[in-house]
PDB file of C-alpha atoms in Angstrom:
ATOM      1  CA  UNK A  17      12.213 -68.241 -58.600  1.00 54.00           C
ATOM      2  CA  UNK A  18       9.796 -66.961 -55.903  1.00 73.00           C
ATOM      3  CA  UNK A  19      10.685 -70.014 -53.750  1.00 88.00           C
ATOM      4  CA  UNK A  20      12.429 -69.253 -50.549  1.00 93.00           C
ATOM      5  CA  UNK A  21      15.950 -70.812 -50.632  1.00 96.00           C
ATOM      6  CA  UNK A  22      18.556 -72.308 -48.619  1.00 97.00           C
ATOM      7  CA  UNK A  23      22.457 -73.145 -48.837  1.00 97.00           C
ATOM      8  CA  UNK A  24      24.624 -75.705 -48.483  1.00 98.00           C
ATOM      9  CA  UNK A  25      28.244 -76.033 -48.385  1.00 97.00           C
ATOM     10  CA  UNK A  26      29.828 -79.082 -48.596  1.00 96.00           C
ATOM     11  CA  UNK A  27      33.150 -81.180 -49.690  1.00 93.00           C
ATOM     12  CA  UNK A  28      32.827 -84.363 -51.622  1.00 91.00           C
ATOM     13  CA  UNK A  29      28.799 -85.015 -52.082  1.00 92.00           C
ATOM     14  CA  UNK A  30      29.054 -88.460 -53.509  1.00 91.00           C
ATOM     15  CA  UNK A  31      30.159 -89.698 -50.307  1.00 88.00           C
ATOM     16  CA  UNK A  32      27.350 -91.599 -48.116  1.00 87.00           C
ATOM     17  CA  UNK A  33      27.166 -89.837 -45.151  1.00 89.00           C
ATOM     18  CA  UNK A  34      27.030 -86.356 -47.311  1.00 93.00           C
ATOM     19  CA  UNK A  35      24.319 -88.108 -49.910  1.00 95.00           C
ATOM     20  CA  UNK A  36      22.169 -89.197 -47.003  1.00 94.00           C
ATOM     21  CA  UNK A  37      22.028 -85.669 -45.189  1.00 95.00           C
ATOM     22  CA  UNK A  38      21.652 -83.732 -48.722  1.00 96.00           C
ATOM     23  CA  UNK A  39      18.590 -86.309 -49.546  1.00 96.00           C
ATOM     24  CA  UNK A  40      17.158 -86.129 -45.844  1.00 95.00           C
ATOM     25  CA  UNK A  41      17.485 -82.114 -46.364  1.00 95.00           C
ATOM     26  CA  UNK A  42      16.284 -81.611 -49.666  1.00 95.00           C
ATOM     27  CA  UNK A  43      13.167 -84.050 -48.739  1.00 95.00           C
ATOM     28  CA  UNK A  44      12.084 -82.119 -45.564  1.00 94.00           C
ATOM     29  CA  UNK A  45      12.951 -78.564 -47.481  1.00 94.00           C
ATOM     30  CA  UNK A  46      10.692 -79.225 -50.702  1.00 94.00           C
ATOM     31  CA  UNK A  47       7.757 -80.469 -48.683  1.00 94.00           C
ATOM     32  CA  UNK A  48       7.918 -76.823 -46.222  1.00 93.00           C
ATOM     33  CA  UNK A  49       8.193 -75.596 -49.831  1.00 93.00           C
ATOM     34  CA  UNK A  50      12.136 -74.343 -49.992  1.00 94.00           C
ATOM     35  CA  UNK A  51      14.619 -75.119 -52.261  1.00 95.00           C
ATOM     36  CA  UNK A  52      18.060 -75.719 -51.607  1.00 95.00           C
ATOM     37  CA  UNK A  53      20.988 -74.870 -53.296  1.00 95.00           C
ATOM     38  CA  UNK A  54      24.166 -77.004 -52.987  1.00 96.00           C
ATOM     39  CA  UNK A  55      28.071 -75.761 -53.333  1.00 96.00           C
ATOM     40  CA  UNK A  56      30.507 -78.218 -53.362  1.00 95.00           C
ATOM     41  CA  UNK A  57      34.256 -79.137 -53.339  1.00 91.00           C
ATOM     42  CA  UNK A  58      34.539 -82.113 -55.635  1.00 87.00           C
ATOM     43  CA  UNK A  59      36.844 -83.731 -53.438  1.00 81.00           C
ATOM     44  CA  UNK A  60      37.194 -82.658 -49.719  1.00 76.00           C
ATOM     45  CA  UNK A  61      40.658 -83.304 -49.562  1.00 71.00           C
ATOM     46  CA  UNK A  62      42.904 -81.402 -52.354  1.00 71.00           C
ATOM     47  CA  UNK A  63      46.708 -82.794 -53.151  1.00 73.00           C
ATOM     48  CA  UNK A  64      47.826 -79.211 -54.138  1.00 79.00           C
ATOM     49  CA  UNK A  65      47.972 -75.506 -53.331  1.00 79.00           C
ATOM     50  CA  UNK A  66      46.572 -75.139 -57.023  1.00 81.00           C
ATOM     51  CA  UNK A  67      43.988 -77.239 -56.375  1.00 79.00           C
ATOM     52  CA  UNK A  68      43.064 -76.192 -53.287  1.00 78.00           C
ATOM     53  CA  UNK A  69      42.787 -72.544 -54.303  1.00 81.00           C
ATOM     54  CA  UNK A  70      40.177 -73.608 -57.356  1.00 85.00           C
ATOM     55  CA  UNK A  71      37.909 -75.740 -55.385  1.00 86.00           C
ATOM     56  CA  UNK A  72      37.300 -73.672 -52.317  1.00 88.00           C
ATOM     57  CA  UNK A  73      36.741 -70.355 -54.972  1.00 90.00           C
ATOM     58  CA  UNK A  74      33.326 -72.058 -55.249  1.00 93.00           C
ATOM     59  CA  UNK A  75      32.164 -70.685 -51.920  1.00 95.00           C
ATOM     60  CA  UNK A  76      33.807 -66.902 -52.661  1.00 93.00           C
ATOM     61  CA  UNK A  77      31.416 -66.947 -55.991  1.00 93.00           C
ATOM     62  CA  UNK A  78      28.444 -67.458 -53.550  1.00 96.00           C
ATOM     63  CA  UNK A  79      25.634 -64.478 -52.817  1.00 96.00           C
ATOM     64  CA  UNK A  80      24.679 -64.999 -49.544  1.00 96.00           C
ATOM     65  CA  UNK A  81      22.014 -62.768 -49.644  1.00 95.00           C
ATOM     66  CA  UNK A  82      19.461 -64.872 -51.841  1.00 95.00           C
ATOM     67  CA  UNK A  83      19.302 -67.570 -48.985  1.00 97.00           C
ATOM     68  CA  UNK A  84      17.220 -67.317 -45.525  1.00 96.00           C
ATOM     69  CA  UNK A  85      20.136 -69.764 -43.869  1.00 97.00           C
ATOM     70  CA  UNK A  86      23.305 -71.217 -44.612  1.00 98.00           C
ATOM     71  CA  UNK A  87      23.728 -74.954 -43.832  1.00 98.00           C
ATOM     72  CA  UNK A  88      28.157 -75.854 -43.711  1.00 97.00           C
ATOM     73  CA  UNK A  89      28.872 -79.510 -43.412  1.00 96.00           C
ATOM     74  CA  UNK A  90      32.029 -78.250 -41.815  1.00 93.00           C
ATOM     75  CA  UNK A  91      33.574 -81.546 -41.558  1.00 88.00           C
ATOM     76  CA  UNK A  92      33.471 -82.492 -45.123  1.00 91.00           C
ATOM     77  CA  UNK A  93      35.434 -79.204 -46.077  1.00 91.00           C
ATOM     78  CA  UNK A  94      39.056 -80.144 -44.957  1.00 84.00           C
ATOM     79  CA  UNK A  95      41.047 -77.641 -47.036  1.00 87.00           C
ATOM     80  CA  UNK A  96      43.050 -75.919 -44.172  1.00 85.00           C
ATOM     81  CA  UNK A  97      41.672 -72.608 -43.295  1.00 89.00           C
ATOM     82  CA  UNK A  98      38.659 -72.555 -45.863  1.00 92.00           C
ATOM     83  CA  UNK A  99      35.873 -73.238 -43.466  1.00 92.00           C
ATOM     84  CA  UNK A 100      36.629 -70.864 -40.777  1.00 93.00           C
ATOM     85  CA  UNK A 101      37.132 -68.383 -43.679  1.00 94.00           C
ATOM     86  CA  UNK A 102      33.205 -69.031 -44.549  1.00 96.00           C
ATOM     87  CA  UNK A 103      32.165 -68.476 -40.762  1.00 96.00           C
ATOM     88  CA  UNK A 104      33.877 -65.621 -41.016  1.00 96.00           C
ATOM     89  CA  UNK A 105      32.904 -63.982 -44.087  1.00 96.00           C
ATOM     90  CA  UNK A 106      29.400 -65.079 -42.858  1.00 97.00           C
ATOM     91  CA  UNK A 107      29.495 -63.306 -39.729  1.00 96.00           C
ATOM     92  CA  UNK A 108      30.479 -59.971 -40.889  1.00 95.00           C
ATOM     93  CA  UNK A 109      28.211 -60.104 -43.448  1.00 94.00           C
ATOM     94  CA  UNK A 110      25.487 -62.532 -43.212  1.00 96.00           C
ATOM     95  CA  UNK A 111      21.913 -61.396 -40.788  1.00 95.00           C
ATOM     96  CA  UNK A 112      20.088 -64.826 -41.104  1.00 97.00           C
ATOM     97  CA  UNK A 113      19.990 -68.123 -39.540  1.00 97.00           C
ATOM     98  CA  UNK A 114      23.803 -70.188 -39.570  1.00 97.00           C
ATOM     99  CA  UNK A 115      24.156 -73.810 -38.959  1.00 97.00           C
ATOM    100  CA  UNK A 116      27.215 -75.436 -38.760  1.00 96.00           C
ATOM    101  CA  UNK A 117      26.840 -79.447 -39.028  1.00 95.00           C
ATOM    102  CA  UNK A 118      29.339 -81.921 -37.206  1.00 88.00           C
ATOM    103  CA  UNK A 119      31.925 -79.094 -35.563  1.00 85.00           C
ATOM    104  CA  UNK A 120      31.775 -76.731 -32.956  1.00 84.00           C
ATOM    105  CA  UNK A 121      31.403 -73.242 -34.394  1.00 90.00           C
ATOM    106  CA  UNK A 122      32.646 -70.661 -32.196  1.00 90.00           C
ATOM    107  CA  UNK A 123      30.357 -68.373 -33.741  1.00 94.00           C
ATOM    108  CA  UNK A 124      26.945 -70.228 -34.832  1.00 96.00           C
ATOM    109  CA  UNK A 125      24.994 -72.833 -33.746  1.00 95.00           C
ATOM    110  CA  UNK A 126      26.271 -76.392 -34.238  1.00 93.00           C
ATOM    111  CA  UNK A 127      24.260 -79.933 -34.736  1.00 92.00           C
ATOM    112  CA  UNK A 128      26.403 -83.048 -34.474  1.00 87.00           C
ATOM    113  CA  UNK A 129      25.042 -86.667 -34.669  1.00 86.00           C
ATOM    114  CA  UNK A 130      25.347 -89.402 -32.116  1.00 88.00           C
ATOM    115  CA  UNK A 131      28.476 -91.267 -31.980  1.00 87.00           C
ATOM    116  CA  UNK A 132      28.610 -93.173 -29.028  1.00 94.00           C
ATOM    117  CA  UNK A 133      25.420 -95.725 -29.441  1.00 94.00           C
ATOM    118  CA  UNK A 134      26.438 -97.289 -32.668  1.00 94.00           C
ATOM    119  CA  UNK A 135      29.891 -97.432 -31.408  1.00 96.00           C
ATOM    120  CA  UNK A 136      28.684 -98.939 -27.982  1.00 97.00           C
ATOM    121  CA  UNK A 137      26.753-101.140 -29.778  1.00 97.00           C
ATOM    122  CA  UNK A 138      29.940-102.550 -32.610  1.00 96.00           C
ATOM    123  CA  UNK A 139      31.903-103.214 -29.599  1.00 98.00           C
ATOM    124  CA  UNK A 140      29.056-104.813 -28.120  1.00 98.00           C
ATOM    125  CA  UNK A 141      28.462-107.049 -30.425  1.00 98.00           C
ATOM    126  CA  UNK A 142      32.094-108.177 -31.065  1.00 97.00           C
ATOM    127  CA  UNK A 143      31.580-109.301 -27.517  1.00 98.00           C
ATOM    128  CA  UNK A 144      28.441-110.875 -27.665  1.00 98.00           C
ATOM    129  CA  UNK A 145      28.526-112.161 -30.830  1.00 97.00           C
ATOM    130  CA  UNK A 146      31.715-113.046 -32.011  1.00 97.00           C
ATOM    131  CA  UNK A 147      32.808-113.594 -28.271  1.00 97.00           C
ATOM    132  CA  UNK A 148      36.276-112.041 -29.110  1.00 97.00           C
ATOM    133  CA  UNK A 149      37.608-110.547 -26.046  1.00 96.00           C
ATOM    134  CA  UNK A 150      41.086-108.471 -26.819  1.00 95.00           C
ATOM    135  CA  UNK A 151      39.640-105.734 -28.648  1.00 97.00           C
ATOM    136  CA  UNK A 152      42.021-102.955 -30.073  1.00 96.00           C
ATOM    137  CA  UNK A 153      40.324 -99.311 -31.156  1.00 97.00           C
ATOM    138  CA  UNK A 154      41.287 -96.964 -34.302  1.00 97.00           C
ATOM    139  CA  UNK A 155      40.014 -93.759 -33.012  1.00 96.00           C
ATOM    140  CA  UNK A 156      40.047 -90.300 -35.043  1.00 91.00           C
ATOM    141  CA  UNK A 157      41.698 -87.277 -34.423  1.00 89.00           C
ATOM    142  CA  UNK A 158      42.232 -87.081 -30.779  1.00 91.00           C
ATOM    143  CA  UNK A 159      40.529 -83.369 -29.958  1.00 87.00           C
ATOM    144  CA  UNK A 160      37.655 -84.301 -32.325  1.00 85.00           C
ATOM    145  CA  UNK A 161      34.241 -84.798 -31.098  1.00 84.00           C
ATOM    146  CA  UNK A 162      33.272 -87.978 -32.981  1.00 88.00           C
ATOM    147  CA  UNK A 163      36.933 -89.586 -32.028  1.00 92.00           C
ATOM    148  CA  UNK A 164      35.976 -88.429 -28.089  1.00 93.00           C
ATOM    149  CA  UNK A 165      32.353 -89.723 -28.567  1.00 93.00           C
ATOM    150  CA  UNK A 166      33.615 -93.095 -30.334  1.00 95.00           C
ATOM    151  CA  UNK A 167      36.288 -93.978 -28.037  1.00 97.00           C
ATOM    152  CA  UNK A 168      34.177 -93.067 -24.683  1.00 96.00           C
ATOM    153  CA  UNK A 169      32.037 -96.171 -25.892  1.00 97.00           C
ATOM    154  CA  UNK A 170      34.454 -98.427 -26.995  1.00 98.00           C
ATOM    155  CA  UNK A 171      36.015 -97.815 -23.048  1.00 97.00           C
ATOM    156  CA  UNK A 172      32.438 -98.113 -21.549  1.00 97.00           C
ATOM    157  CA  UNK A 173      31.770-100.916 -23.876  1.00 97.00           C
ATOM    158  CA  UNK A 174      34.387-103.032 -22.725  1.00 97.00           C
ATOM    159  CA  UNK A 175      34.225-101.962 -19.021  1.00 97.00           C
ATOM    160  CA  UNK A 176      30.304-102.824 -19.083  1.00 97.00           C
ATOM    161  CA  UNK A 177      31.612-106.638 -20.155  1.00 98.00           C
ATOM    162  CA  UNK A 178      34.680-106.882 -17.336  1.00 97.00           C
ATOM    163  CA  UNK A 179      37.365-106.848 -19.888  1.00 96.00           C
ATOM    164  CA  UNK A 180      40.570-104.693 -19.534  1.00 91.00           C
ATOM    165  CA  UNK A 181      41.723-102.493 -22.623  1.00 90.00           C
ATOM    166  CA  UNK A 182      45.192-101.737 -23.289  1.00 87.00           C
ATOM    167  CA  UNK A 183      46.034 -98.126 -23.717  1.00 89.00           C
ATOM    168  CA  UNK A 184      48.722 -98.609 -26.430  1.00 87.00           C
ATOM    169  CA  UNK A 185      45.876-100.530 -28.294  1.00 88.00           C
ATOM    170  CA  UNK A 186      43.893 -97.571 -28.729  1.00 94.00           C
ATOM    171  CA  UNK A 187      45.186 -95.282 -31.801  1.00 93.00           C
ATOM    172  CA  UNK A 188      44.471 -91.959 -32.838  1.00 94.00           C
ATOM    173  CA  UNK A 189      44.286 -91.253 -36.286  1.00 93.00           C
ATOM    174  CA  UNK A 190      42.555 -88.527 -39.092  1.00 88.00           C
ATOM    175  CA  UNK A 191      39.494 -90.472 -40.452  1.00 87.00           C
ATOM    176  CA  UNK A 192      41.464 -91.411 -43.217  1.00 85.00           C
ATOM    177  CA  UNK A 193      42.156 -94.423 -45.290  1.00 90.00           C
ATOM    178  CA  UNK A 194      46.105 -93.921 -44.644  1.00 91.00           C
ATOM    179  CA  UNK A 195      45.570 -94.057 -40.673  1.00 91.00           C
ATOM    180  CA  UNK A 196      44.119 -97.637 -41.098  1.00 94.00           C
ATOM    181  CA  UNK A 197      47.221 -98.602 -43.099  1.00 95.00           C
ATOM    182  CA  UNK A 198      49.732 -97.217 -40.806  1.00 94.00           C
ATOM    183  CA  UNK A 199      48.131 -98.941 -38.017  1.00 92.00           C
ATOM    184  CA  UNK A 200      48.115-101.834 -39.612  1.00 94.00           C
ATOM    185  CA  UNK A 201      51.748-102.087 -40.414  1.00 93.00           C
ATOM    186  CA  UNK A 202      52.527-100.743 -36.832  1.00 91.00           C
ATOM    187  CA  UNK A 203      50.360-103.905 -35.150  1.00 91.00           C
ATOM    188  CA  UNK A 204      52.009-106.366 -37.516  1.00 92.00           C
ATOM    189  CA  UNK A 205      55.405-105.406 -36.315  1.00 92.00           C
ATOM    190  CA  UNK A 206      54.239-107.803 -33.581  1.00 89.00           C
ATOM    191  CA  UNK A 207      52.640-110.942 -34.993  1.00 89.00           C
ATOM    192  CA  UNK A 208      52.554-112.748 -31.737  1.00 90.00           C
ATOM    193  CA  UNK A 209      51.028-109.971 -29.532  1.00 89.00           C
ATOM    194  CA  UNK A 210      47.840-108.863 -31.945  1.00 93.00           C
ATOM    195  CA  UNK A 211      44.762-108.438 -30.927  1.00 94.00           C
ATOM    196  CA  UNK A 212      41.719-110.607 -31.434  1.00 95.00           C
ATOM    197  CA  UNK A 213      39.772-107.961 -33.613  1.00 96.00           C
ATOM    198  CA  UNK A 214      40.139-104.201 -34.111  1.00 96.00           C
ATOM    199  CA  UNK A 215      37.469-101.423 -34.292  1.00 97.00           C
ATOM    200  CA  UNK A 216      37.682 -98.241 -35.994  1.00 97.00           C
ATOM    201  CA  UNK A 217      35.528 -95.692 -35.800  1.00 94.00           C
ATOM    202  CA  UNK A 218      34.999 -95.084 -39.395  1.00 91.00           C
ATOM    203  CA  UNK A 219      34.675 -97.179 -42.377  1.00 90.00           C
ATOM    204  CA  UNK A 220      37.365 -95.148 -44.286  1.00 88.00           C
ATOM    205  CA  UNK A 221      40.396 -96.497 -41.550  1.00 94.00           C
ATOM    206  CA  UNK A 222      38.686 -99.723 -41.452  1.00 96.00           C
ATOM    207  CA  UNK A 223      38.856-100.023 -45.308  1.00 95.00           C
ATOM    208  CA  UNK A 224      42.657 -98.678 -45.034  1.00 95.00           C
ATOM    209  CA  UNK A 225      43.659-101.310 -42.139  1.00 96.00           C
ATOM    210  CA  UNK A 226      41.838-104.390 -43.929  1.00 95.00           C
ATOM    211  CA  UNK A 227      44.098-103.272 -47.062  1.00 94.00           C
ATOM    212  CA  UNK A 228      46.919-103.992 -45.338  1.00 94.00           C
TER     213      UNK A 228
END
């Protein structure tokens, strides 16, 4: 109990990019001898007020006081209005250390990860590799950081080759499965004009376009 301790707040654990940061956290914490506490929304997307109401109480039950810093994977918390409630709560309240992980905070300081390389590189390599040529792009939300990041490099990407992208082949949608499926049915209204392969700039609208 006389460990120094840290929070985190988080929606949906189980999924990989949340696993991999709570395992790369927990590692470096327990070797600078912290613990870390985890609070989580089983599911970061909730299909009812009820639900929504239970699953975000988790971070009202919290004492903030026991930790030195507050970690919020803001990103993974998409119940509407729940995570500026916490940067909120935390600023009128909370003295220590605040870091808010893949959003802009206007209030603490913010880490986000590199989106454009990996992206640079799939496009890449469609070129390269697969030497496909007409290359359509499933972007995120439009005013999101990752989406701008993602969809800078799939431009630069295909500029850096000399090939030409068509602006009505680039679609914005919510990192969600049901954006790949919409986009899917919206390209096969056109079976004769479809492009030679499609990027998406997560694996969840990629899994809901190759559904379709």
């Amino acid at each position: 109990m006389g460990r120094k301790k840290f929070a985190i707040l988080v929606g949906q654990p189980d999924e990989e990019y949340q696993t991999r940061f709570i395992e790369g956290f927990l590692g470096k914490a327990y070797k600078d001898d912290f613990d870390a506490c985890i609070f989580s929304m089983y599911r970061k997307y909730q299909d009812n007020e009820v639900r929504e109401k239970g699953e975000s109480n988790i971070f009202n039950l919290i004492n903030y006081d026991m930790f030195e810093a507050v970690v919020i994977l803001k990103d993974t918390i998409q119940t509407a209005g729940v995570a500026e409630a916490i940067e909120e709560k935390l600023l009128e309240s909370y003295k220590k250390p605040v870091v808010v992980v893949e959003y802009e905070s206007k209030h603490f300081h913010s880490i986000q990860t590199d989106g454009y390389a990996g992206m640079y590189n799939m496009v890449s390599h469609m070129i390269e590799v697969h030497g496909y040529k007409d290359i359509a792009f499933l972007a995120g939300k439009k005013w999101h950081s990752h989406s701008i990041q993602r969809t800078n490099a799939y431009k630069d990407a295909m500029r850096d080759h000399g090939l030409e992208f068509k602006d009505e082949w680039i679609m914005y949608g919510d990192f969600w499965y049901k954006s790949g499926e919409q986009w899917a049915d919206r390209l096969l209204q056109n079976p004769d004009e479809l492009p030679e392969a499609v990027v998406c700039a997560n694996d969840c609208m990629a899994i809901g376009l190759a559904r379709v």
